[in-house]
mmCIF file with all atom_site columns, C-alpha atoms in Angstrom:
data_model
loop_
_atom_site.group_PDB
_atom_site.id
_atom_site.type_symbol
_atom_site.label_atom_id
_atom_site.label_alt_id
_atom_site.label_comp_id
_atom_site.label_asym_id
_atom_site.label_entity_id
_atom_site.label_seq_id
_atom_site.pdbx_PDB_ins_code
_atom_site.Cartn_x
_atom_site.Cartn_y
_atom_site.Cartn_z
_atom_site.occupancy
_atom_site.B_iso_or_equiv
_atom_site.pdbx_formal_charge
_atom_site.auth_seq_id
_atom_site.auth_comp_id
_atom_site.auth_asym_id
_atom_site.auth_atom_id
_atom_site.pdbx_PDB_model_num
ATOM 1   C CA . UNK A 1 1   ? 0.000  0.000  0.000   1.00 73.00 ? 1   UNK A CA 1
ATOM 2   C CA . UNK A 1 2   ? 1.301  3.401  -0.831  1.00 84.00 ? 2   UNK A CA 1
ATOM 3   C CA . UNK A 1 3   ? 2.227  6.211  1.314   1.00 88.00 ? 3   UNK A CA 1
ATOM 4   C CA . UNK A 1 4   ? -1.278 8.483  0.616   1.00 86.00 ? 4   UNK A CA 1
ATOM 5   C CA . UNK A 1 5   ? 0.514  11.763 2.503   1.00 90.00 ? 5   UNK A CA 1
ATOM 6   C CA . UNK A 1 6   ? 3.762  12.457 2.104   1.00 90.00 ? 6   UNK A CA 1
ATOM 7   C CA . UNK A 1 7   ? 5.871  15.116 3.226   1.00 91.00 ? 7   UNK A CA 1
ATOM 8   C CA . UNK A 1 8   ? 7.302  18.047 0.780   1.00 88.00 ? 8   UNK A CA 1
ATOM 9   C CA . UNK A 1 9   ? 10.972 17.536 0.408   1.00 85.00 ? 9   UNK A CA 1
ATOM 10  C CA . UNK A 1 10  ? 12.155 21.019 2.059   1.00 89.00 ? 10  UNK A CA 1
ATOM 11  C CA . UNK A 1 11  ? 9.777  19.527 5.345   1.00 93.00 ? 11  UNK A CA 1
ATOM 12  C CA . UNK A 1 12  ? 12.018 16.499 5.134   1.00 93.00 ? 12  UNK A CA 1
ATOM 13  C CA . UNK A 1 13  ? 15.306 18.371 4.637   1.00 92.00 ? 13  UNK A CA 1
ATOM 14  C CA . UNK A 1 14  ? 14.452 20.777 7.583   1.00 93.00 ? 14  UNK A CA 1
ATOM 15  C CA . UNK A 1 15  ? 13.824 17.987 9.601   1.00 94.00 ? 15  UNK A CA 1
ATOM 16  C CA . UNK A 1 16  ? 16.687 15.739 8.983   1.00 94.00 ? 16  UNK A CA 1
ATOM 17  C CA . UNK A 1 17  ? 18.961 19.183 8.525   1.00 93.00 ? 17  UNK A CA 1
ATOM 18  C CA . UNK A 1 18  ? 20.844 17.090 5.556   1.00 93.00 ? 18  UNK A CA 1
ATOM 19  C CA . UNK A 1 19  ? 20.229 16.589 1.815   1.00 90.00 ? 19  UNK A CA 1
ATOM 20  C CA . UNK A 1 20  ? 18.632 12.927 1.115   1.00 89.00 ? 20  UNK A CA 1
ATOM 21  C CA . UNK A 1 21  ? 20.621 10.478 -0.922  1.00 86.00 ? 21  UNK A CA 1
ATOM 22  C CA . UNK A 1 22  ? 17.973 9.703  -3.820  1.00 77.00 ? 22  UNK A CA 1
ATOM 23  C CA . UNK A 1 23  ? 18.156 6.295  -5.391  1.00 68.00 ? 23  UNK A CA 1
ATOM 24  C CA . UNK A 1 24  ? 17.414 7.362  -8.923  1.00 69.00 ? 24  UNK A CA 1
ATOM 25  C CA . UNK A 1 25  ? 16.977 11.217 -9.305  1.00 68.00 ? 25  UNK A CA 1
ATOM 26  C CA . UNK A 1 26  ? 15.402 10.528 -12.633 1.00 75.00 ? 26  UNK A CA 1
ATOM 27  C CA . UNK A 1 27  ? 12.065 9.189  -10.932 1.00 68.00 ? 27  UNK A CA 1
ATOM 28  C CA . UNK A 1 28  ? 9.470  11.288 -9.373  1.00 64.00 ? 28  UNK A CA 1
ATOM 29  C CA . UNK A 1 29  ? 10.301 11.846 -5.721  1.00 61.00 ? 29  UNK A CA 1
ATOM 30  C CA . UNK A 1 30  ? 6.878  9.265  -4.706  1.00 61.00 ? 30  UNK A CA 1
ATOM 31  C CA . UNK A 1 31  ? 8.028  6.430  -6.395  1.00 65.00 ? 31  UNK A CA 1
ATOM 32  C CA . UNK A 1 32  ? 11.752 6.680  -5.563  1.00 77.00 ? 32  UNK A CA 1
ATOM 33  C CA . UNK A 1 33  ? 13.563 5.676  -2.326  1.00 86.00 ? 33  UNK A CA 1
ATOM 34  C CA . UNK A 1 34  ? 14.966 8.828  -0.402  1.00 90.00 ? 34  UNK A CA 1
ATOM 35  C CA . UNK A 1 35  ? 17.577 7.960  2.388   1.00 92.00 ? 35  UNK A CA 1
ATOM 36  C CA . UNK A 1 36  ? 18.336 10.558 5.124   1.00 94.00 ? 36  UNK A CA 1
ATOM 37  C CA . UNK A 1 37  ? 21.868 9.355  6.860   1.00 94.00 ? 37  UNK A CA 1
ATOM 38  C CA . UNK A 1 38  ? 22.524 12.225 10.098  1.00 92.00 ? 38  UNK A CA 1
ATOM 39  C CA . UNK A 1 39  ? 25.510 11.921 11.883  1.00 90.00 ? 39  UNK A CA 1
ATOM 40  C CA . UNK A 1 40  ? 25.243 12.749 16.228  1.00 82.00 ? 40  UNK A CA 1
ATOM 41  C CA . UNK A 1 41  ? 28.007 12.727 18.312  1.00 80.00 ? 41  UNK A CA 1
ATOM 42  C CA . UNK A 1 42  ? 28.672 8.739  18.267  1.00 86.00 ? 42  UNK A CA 1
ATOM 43  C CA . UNK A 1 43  ? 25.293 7.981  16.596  1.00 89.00 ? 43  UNK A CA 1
ATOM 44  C CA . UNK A 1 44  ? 24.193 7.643  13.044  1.00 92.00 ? 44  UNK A CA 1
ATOM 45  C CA . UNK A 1 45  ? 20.933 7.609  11.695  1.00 94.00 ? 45  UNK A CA 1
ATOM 46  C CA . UNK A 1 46  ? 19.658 6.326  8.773   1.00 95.00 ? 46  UNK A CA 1
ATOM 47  C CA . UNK A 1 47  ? 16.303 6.648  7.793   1.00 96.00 ? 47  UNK A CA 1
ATOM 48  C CA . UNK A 1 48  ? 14.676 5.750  4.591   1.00 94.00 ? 48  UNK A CA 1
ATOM 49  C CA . UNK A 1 49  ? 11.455 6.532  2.638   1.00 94.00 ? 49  UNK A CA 1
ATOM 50  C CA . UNK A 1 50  ? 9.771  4.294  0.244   1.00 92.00 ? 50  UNK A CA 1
ATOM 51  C CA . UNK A 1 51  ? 6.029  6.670  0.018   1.00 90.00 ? 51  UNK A CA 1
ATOM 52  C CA . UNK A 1 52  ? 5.150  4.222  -2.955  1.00 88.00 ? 52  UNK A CA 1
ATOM 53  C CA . UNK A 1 53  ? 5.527  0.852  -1.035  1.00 91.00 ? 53  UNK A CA 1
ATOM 54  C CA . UNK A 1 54  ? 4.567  3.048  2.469   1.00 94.00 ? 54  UNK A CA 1
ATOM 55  C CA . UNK A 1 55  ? 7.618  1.674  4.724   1.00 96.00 ? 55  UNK A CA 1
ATOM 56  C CA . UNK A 1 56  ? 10.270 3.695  6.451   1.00 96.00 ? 56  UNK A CA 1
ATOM 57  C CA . UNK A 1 57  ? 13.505 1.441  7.422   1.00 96.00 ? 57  UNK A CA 1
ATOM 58  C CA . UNK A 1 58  ? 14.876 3.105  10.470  1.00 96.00 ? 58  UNK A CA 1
ATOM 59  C CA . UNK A 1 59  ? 18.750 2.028  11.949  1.00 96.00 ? 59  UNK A CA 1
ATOM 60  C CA . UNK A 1 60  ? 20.419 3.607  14.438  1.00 93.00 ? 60  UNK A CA 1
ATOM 61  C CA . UNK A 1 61  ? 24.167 2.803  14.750  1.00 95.00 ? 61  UNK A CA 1
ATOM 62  C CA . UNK A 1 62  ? 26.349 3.493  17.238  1.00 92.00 ? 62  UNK A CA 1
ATOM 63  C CA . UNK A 1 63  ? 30.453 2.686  16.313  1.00 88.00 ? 63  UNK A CA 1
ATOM 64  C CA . UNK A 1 64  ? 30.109 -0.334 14.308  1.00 87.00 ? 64  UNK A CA 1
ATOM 65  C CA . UNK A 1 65  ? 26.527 -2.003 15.815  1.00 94.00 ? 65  UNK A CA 1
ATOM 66  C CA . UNK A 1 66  ? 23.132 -1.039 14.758  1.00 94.00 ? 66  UNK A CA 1
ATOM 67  C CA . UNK A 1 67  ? 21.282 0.098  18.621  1.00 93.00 ? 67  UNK A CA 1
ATOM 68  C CA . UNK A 1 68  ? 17.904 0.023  16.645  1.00 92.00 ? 68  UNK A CA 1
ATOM 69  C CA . UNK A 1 69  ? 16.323 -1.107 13.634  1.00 95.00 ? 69  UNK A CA 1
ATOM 70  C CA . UNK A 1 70  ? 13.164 -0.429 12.471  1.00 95.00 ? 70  UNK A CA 1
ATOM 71  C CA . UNK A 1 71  ? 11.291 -1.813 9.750   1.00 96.00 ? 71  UNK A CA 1
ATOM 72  C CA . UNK A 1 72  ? 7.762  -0.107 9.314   1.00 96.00 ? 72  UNK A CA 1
ATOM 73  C CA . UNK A 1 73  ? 5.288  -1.092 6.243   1.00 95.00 ? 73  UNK A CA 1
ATOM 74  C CA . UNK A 1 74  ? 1.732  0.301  5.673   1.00 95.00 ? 74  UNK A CA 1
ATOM 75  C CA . UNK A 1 75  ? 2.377  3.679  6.797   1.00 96.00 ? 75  UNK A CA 1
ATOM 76  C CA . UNK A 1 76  ? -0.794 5.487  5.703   1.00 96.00 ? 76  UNK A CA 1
ATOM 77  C CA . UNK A 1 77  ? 0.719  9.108  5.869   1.00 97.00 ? 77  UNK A CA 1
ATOM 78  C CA . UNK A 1 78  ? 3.804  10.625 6.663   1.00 97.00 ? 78  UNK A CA 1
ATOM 79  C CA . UNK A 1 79  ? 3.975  14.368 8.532   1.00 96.00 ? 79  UNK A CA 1
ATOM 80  C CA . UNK A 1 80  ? 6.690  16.308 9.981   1.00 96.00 ? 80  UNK A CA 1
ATOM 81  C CA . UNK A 1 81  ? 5.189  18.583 13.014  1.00 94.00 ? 81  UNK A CA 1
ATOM 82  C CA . UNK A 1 82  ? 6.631  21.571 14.572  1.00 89.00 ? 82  UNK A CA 1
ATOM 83  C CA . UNK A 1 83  ? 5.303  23.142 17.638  1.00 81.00 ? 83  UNK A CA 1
ATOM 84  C CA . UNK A 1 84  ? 6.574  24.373 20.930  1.00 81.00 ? 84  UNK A CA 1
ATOM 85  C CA . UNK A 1 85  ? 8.613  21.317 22.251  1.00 78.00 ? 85  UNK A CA 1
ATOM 86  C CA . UNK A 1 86  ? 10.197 20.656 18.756  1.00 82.00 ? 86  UNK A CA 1
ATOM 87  C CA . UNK A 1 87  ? 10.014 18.971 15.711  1.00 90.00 ? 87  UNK A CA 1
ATOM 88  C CA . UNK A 1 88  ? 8.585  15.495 15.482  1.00 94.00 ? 88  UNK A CA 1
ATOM 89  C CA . UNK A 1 89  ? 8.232  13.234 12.217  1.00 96.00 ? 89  UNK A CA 1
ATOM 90  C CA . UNK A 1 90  ? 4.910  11.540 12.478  1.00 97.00 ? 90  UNK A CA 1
ATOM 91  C CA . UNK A 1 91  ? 3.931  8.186  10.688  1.00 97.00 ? 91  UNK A CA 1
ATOM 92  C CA . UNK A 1 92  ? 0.387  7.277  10.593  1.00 96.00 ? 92  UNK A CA 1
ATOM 93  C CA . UNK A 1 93  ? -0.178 3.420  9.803   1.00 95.00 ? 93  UNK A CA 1
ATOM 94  C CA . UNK A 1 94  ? -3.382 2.367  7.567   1.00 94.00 ? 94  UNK A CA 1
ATOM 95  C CA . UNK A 1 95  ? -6.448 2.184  9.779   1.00 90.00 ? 95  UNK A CA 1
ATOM 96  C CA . UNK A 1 96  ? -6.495 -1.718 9.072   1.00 89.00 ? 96  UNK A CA 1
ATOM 97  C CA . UNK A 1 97  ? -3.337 -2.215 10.934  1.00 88.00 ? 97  UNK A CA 1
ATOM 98  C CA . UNK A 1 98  ? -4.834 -1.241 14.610  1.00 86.00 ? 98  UNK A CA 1
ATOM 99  C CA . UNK A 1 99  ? -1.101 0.296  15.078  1.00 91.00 ? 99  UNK A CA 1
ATOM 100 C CA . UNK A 1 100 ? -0.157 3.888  16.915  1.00 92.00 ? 100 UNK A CA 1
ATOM 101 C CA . UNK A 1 101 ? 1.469  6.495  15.505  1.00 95.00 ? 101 UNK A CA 1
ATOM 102 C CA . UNK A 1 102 ? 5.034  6.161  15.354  1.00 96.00 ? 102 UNK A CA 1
ATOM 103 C CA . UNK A 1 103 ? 6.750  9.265  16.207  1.00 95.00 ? 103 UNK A CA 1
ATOM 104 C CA . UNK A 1 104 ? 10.669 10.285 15.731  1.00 95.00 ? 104 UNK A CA 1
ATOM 105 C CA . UNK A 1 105 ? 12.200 13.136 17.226  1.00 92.00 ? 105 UNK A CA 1
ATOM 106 C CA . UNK A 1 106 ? 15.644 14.281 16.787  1.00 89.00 ? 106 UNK A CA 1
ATOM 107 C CA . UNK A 1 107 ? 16.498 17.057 18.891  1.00 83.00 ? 107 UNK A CA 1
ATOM 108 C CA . UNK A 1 108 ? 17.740 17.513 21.480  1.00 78.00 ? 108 UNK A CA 1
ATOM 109 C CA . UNK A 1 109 ? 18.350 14.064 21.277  1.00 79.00 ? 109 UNK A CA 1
ATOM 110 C CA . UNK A 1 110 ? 17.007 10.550 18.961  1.00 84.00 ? 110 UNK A CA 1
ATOM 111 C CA . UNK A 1 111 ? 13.485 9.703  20.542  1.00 89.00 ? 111 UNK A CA 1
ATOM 112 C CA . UNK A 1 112 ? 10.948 7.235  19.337  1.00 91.00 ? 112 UNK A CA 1
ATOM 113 C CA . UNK A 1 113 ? 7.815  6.886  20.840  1.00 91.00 ? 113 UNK A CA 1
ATOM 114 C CA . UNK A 1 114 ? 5.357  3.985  19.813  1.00 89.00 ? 114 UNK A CA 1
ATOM 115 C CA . UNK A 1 115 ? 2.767  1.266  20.183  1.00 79.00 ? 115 UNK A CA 1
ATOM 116 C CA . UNK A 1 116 ? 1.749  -1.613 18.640  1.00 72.00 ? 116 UNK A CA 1
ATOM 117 C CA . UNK A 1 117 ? -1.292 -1.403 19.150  1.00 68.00 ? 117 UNK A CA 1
ATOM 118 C CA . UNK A 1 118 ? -4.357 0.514  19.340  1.00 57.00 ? 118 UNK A CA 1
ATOM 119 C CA . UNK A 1 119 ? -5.996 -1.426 22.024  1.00 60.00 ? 119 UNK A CA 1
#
């Protein structure tokens, strides 16, 4: 299932505060695969779109090990939020999946915050 909202590439840029490595720049941006790598102290974050499949792959590495990976499919819409405590990149999971939102936050630190279910 594809990603039905997706976020405008400046959104994503602002968010990530790096340029996204673009599989084939030759596609339109919704049915490429758009990788945001950020770099943290001793952390490195990788996190990729795929809006025409709707999956994010999230890894977090720390020296050599990934700390978390993150495989998410049937994300319904994709959002990046600003607002008083920060910004926050929301992913909203098809309604069929019972799944919470997954939200990512990057400052002033890497924060996820989900649920697997809606129950």
């Amino acid at each position: 299932m594809a990603t039905r909202v997706f976020p405008d590439d400046y959104e994503l840029m602002s968010f990530f505060e790096v340029e996204p490595e673009v599989l084939d720049p030759e596609m339109p941006w919704f049915y490429n695969t758009v990788t945001f790598q950020k770099q943290y102290a001793d952390e490195l974050l990788y996190c990729t779109f795929s809006p025409a499949y709707g999956d994010i792959d999230l890894t977090l590495v720390r020296g050599q090990k990934a700390k978390i990976t993150l495989n998410l499919h049937n994300i319904d819409s994709i959002e990046v939020l600003k607002g008083p405590n920060g910004e926050h990149l929301k992913a909203t999971f098809h309604p069929d999946t019972s799944l919470n939102d997954f939200l990512l936050t990057l400052k002033p630190e890497v924060s996820i915050i989900w649920g697997t279910s809606l129950e």
